[in-house]
Coordinates of C-alpha atoms and ligand atoms in Angstrom, one line a residue:
X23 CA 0.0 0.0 0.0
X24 CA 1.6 4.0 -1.3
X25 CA 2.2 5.6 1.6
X26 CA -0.9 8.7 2.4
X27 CA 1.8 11.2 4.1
X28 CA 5.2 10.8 4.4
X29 CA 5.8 9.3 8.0
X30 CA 5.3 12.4 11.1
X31 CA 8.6 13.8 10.4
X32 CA 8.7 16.8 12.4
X33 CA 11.6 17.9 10.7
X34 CA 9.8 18.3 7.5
X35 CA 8.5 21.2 8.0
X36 CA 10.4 23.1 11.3
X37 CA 8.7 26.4 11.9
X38 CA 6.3 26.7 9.1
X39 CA 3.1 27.8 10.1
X40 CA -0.2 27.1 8.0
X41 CA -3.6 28.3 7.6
X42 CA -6.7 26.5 6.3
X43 CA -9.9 27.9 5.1
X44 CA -12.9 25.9 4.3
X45 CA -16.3 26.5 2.1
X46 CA -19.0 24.3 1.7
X47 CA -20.5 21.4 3.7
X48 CA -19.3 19.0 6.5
X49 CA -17.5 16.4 4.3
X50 CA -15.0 19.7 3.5
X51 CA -14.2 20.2 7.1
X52 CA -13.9 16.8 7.8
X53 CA -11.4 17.0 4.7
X54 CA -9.9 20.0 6.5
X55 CA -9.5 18.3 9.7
X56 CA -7.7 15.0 8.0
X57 CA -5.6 17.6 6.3
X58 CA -4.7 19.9 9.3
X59 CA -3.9 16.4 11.3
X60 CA -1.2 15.8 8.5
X61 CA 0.8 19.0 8.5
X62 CA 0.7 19.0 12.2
X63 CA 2.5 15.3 11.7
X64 CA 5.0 17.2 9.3
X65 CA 5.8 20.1 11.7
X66 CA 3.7 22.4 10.2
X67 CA 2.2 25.1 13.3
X68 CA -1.9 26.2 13.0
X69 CA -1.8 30.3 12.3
X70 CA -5.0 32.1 12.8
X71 CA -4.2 34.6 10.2
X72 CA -4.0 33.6 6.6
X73 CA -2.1 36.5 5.8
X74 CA 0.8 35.5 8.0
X75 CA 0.7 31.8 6.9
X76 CA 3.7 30.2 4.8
X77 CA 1.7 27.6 4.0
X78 CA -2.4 28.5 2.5
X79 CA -4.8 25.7 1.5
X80 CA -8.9 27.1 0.1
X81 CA -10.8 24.1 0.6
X82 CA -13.5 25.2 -1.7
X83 CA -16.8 24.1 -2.3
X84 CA -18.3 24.0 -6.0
X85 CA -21.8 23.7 -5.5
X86 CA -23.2 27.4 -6.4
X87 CA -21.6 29.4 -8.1
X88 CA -21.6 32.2 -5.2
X89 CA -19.2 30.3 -3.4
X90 CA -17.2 29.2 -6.3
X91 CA -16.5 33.1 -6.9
X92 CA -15.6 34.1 -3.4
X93 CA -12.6 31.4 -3.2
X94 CA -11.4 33.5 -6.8
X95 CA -11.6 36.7 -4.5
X96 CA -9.4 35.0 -1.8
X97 CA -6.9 33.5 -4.2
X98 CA -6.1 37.0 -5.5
X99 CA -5.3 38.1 -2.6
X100 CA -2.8 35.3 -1.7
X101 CA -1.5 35.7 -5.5
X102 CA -0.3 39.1 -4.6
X103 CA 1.1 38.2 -1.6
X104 CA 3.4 35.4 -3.2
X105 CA 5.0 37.9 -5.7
X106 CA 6.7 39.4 -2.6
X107 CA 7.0 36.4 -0.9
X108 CA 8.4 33.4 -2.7
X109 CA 8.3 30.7 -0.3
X110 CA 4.6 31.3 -0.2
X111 CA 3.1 27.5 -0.8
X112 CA -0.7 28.7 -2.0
X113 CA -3.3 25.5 -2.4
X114 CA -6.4 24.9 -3.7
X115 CA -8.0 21.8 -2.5
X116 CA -11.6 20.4 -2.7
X117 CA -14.5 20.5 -5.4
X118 CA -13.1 24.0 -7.4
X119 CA -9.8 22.3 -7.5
X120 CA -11.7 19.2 -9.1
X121 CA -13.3 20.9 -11.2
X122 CA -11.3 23.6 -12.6
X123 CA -8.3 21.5 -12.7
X124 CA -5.3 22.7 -15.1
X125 CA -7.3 25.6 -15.8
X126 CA -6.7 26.9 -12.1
X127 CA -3.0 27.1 -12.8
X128 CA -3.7 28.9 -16.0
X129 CA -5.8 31.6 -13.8
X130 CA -3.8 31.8 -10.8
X131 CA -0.9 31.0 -11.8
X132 CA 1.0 31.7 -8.3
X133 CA -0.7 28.3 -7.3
X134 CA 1.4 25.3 -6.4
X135 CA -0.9 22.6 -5.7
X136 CA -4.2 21.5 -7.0
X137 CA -5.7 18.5 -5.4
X138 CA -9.1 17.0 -6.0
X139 CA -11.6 16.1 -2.3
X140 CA -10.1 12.4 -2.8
X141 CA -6.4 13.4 -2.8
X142 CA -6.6 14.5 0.7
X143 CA -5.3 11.9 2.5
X144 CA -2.6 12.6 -0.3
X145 CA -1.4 16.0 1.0
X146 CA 1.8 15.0 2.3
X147 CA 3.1 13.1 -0.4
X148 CA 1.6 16.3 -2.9
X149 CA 3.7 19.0 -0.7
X150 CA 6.9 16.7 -1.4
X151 CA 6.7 16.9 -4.7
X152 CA 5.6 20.6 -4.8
X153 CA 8.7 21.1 -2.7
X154 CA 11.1 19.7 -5.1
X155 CA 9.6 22.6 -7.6
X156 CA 6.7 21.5 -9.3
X157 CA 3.4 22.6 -10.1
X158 CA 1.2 20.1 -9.0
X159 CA -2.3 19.1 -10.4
X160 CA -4.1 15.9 -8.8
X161 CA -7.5 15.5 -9.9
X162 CA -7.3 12.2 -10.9
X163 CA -9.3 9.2 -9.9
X164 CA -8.5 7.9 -6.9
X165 CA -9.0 5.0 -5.2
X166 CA -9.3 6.8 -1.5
X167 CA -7.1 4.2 0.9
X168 CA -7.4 4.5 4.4
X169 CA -7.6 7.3 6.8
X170 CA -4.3 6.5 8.5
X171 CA -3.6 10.4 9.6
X172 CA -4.9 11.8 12.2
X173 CA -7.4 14.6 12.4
X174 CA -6.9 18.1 14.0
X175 CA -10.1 18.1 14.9
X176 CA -11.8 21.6 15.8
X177 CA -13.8 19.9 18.9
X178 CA -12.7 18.2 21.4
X179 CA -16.1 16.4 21.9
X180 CA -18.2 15.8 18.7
X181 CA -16.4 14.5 15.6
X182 CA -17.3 13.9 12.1
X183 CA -16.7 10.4 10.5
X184 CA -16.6 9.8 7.2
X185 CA -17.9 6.4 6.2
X186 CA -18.4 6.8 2.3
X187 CA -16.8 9.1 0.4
X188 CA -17.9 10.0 -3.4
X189 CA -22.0 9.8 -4.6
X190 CA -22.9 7.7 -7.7
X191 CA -26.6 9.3 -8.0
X192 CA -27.3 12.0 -10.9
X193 CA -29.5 14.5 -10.0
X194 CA -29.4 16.5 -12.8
X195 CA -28.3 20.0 -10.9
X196 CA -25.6 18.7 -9.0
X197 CA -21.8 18.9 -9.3
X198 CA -21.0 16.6 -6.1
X199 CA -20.3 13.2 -8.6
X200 CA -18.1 15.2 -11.0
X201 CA -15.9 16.5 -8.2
X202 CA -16.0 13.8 -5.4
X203 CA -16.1 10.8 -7.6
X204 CA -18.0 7.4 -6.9
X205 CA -18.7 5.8 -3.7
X206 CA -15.9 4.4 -1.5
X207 CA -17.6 3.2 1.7
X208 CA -14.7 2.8 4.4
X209 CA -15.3 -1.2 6.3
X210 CA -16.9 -1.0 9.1
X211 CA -14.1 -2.2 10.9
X212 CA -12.2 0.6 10.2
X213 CA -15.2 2.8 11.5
X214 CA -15.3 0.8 14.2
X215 CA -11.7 1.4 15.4
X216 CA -11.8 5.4 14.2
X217 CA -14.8 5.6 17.2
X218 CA -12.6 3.6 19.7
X219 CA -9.7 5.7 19.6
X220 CA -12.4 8.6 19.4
X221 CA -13.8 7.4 22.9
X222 CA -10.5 7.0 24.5
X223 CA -9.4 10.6 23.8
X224 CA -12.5 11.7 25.5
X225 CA -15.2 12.7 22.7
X226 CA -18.8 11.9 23.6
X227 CA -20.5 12.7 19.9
X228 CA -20.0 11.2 16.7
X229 CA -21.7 11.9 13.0
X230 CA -21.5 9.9 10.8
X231 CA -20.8 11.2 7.3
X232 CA -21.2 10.6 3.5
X233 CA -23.1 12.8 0.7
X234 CA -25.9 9.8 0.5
X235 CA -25.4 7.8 3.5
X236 CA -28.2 5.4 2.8
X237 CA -26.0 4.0 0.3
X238 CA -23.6 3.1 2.7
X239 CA -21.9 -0.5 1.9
X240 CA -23.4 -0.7 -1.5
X241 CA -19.9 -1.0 -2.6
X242 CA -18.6 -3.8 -0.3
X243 CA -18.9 -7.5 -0.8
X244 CA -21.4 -10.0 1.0
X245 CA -24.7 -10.8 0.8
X246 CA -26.8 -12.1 3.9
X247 CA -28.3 -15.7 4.4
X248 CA -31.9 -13.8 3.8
X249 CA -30.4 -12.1 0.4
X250 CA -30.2 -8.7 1.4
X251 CA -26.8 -6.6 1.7
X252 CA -24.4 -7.3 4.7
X253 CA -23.1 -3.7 4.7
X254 CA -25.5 -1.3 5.2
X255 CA -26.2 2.2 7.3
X256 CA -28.5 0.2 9.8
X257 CA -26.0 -2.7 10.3
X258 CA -23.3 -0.1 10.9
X259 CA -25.2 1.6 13.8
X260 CA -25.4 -2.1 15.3
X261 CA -22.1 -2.3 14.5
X262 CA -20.4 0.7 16.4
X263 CA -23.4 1.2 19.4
X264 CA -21.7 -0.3 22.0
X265 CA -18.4 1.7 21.7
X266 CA -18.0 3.0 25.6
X267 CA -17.8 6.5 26.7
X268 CA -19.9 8.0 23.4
X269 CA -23.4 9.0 24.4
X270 CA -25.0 10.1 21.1
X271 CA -24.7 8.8 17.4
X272 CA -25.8 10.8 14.3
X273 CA -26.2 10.5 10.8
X274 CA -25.8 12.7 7.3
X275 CA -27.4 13.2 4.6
X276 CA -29.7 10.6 4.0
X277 CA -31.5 10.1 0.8
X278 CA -35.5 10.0 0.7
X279 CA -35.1 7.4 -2.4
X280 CA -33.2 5.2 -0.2
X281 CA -34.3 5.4 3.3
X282 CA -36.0 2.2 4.7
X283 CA -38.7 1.6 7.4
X284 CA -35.5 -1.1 8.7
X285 CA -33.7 2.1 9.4
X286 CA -36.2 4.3 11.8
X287 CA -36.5 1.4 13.3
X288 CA -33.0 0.9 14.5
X289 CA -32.8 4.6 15.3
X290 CA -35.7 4.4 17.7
X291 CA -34.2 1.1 19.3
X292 CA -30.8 2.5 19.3
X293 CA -30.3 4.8 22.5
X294 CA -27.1 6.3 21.4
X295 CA -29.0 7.3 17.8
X296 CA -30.1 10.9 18.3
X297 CA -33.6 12.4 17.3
X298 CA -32.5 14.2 14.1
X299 CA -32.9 13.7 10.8
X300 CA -31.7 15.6 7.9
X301 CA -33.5 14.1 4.7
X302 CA -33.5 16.9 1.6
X303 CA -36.6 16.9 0.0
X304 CA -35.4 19.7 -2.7
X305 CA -38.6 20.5 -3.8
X306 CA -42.4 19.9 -3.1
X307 CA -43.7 19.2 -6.7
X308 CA -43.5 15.4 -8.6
X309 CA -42.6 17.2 -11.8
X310 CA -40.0 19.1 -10.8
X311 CA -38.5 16.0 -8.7
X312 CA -38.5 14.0 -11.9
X313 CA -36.9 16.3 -13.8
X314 CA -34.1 16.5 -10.9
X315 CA -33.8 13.0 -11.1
X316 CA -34.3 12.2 -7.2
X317 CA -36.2 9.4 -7.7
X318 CA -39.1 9.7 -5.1
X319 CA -42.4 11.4 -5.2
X320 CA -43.4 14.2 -2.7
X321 CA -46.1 11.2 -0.9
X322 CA -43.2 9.3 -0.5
X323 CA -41.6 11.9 1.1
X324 CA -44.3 12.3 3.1
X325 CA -44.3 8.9 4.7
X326 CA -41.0 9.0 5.4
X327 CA -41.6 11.3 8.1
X328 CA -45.1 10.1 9.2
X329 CA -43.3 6.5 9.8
X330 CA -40.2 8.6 11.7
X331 CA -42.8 10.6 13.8
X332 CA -44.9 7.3 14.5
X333 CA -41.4 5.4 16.2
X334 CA -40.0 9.0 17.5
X335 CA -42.9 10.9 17.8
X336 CA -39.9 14.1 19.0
X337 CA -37.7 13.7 16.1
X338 CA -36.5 16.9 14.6
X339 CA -36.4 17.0 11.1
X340 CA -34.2 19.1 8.7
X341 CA -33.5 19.3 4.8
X342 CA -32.5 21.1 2.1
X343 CA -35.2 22.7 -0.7
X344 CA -33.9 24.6 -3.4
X345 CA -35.7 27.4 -5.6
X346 CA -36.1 28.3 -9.2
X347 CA -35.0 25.0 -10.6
X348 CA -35.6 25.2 -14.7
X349 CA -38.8 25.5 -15.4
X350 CA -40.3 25.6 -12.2
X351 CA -43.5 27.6 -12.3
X352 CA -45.4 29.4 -9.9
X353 CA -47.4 27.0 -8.9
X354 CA -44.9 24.5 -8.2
X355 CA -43.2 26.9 -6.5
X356 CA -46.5 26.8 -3.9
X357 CA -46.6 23.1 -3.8
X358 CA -42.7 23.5 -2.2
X359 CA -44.2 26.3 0.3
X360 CA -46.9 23.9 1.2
X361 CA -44.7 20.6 2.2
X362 CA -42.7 22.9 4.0
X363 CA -45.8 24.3 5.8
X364 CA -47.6 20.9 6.3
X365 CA -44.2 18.8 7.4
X366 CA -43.1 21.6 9.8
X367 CA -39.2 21.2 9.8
X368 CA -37.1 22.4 12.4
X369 CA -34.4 23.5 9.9
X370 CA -34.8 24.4 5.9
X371 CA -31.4 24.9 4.4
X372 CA -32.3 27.1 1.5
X373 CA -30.8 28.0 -1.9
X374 CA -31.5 29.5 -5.3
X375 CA -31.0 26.8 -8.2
X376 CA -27.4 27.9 -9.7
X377 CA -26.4 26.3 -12.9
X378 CA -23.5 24.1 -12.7
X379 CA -20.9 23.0 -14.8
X380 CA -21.2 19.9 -16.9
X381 CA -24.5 19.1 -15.0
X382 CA -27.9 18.6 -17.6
X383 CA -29.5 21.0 -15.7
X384 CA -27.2 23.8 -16.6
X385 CA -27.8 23.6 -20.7
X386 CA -31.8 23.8 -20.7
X387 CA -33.2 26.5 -22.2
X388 CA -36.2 27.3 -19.3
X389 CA -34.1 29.0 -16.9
X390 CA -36.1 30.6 -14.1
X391 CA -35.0 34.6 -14.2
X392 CA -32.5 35.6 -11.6
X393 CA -35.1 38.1 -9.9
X394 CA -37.6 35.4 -10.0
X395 CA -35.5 33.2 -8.2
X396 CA -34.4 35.7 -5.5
X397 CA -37.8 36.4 -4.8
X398 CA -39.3 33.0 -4.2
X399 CA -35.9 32.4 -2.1
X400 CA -37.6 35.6 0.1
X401 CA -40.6 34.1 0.8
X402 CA -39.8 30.4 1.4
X403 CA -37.2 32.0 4.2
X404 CA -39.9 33.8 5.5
X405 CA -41.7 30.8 5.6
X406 CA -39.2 28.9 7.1
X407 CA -38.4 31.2 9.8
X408 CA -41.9 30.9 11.0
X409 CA -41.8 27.2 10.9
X410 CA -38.9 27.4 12.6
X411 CA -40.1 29.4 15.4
X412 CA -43.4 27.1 15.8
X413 CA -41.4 24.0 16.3
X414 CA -38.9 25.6 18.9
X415 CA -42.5 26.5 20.8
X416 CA -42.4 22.6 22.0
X417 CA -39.0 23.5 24.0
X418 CA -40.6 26.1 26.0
X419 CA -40.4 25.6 30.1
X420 CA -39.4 21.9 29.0
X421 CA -36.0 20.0 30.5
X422 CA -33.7 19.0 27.7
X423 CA -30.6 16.9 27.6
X424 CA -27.7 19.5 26.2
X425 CA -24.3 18.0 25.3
X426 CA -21.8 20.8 26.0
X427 CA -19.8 21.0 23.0
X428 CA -17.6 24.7 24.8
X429 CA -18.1 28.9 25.3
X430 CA -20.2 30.7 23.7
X431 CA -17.7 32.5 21.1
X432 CA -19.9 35.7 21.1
X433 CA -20.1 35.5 25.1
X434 CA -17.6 33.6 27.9
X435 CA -20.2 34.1 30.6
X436 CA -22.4 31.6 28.5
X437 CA -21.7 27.5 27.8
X438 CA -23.7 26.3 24.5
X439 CA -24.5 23.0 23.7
X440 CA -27.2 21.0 21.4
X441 CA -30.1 18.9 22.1
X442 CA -30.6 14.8 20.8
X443 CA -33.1 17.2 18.4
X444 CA -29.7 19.3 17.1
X445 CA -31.2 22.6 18.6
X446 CA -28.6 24.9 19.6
X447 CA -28.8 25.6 23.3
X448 CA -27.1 28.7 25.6
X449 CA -26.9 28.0 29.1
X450 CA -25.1 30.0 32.1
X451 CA -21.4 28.7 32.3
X452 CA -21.2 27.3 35.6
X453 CA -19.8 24.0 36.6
X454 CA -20.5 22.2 33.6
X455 CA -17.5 22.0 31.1
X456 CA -17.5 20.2 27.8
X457 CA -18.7 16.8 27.1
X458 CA -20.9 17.1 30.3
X459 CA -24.6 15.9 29.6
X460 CA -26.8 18.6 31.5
X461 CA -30.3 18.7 31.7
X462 CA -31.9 22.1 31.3
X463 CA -35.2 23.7 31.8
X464 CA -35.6 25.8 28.8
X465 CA -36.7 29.1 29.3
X466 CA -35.9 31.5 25.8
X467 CA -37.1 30.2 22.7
X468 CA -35.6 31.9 19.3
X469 CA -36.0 30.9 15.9
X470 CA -33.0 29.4 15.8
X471 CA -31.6 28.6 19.4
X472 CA -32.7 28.5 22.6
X473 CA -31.5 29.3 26.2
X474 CA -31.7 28.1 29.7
X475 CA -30.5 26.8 33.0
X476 CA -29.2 23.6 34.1
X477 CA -31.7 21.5 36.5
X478 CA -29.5 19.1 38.5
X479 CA -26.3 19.2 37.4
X480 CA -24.0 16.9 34.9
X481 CA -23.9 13.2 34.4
X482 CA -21.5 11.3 32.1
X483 CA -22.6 8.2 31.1
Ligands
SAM516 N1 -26.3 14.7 -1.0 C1 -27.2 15.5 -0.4 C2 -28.6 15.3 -1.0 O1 -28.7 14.6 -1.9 O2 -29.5 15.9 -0.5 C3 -26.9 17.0 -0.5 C4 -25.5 17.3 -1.1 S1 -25.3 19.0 -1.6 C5 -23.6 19.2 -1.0 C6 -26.1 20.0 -0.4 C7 -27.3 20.8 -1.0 O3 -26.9 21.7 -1.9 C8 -28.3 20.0 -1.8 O4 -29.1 19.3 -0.9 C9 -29.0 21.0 -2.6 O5 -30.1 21.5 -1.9 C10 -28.0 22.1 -2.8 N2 -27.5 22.2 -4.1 C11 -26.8 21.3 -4.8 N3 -26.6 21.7 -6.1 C12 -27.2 22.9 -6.2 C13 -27.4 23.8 -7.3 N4 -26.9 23.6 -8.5 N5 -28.0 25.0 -7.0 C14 -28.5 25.2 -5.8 N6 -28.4 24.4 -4.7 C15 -27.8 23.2 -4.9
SF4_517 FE1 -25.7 15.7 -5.4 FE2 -27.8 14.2 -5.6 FE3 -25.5 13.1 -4.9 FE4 -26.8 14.6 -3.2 S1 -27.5 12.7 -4.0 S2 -24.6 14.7 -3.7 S3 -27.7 16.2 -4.5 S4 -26.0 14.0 -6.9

């Protein structure tokens, strides 16, 4: 087996200090983490500031084109920087870099490395060759080996897991299976063992993480004595309940095509599998699902969450719903107002359909108008907020489990924390400290957070 990174030569890198920056979803900053864990391995030291780095990696995100453009803004920046400062190394890593390719270098051509979401385990080996005075482009595909590095991770109590990488679906507006590749799931052993060491170092929350996570051990052999699949999400969360010392287990992004009643079952048996769900429904009209190629029906949809809410009748559900697809009309517009409105979700993630490179979606001719978009984006968010603010109603003068996950960043005086639910909680700092489960009588309900005070102190389990 290639080596990932070179072996933690602390040498390699003796007061070099690098900074990371990260767009775009969870998968990228679990990326990040697995790529901060390796510099640390080669000497490198974190730096706050990017403009004070020696070493700069983007770790873009390519799914509008809004955040495509800001990473260009940042680049030029860095760009100028390096004419005045040779030993500069600038990288782009993540979907742009996938996507763009070669054609980065020609545009910024300061940059020294370009390196593909499934090259990250890769770094090390990428900065050796960069060192010895090449430009480097790795975009290739590339089977992902395992995660032997590890992670700097930004908490010390929940952690991110990825346990397949890469999404083989097609939905006809998305650039994720051009830059991320096809599905790699990691064995569950190796899952396993990640959790374990996870455990001993003290964390209390894992999620577990892949673009479609219902398709979870698709790609591995075995079949069981019934005929169905030996790997799969459900057989995983079997798999890895029992690890001691973590209290809660999530999942994301699940898949309404692929989730099965086999599943919410498990999850409700489960302890350690939290309340939450985050199921994208993308929009609330057949038509327009069947021309994004999701392969479900809104009713399907729909009982979905009637089957979670009849096992886990306090299940928070969240998704993500996106606007002014081609050819969406009016009217189909309201039928995505209404499902938000009748399924009452405690978190929308909202967007405005952006055309995508090399995606079908992208070349037809019924493009909604920009203004058309940006106005239906208005009033689903308005929408949403209100939804919002209904659900967080059930909190009120109720006592919640909160995991502390640290300070309040915007005030010391303050601890904040989530519910099983997800919901972001404040609560006095007082003799709690993170990783402590604390129960707390709610007593401020926003949109989206709420605040309180701890009942009857912590409890570790
Ligand atoms: N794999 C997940 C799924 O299938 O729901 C989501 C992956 S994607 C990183 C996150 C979200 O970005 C999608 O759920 C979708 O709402 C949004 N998205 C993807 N492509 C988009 C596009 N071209 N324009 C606007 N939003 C987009
Ligand atoms: Fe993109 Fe669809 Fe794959 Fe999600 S399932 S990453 S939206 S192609």
């Amino acid at each position: 087996m290639p080596p990932l990174a070179p072996a933690a030569d602390p040498a390699a890198a003796p007061g070099r200090r690098y900074a990371i920056t990260t767009f775009g979803c969870q998968m990228n900053k679990a990326d990040s983490e697995r790529m901060a864990g390796i510099l640390e391995a080669m000497g490198y030291r974190h730096e706050e500031d990017e403009l004070a780095a020696d070493l700069v990696i983007y770790n873009t995100c390519s799914i509008r084109d809004n955040a495509e453009q800001k990473v260009y803004s940042y680049l030029g920046r860095q760009a100028r920087r390096k004419r005045h400062n040779p030993r500069l190394t600038l990288v782009v890593a993540g979907c742009v870099a996938q996507q763009e390719g070669e054609s980065l270098l020609r545009r910024v051509p300061e940059l020294d490395l370009v390196m593909g979401p499934q090259h990250a385990n890769r770094l090390g080996s990428l900065l050796e060759q960069v060192e010895s005075g090449h430009q480097v482009v790795a975009t290739g595909e590339h089977q992902i080996l395992e995660d032997v590095t590890r992670p700097r991770r930004e908490s010390r109590v929940t952690a991110w897991i990825n346990v397949i990488y890469g999404c083989n679906e097609r939905c006809t507006y998305c650039v994720v299976p051009a830059t991320r590749g096809r599905e790699q799931s990691r064995t569950p052993q190796a899952i396993r063992s990640e959790i374990e060491t996870l455990a001993r170092q003290g964390y209390r929350e894992i999620t577990l993480l892949g673009q479609n996570i219902d398709a979870y051990g698709r790609d591995l052999p075995g079949i069981t004595p019934s005929g169905r699949r030996r790997h799969t999400l459900t057989d995983l969360l079997h798999f890895i309940h029992d690890v001691e010392g973590i209290a809660r287990i999530r999942f994301a992004t699940s898949h309404p095509r692929y989730f099965t009643e086999r599943l919410i079952a498990a999850c409700a048996e489960l302890p350690k599998v939290c309340e939450h769900f985050h199921i994208p429904f993308q929009s609330g009209d057949d038509q327009v699902l069947r021309h994004m190629a999701r392969g479900y029906t809104v009713d399907r949809y729909r009982r979905i969450i009637r089957t979670i809410r009849r096992h886990m009748p306090e299940a928070a559900i969240s998704a993500d719903a996106i606007v002014g697809f081609p050819g969406e009309t009016e009217a189909q517009f309201h039928n995505t107002m209404a499902l938000v409105e009748e399924i009452g979700f405690d978190q929308l993630n909202t967007a405005a359909y952006s055309p995508r490179p090399h995606t079908p979606a992208a070349t037809w001719t019924d493009q909604v108008p920009e203004p058309v978009k940006v106005e239906r984006l208005r009033r689903l968010n308005t929408c949403v907020e209100r939804c919002a603010r209904r659900c967080n109603q059930r909190y009120a003068q109720q006592v919640v489990e909160v995991l502390v996950e640290g300070r309040n960043p915007k005030d010391p005086d303050q601890l904040m924390g989530r519910t099983r639910t997800n919901r972001l909680v404040f609560l006095p700092a007082g003799s709690h400290g993170p990783g402590d489960l604390v129960s707390v009588r709610i007593e401020a309900v926003r949109p989206f957070s709420l605040s309180g005070c701890s009942l009857i102190g912590s409890r570790t389990v």
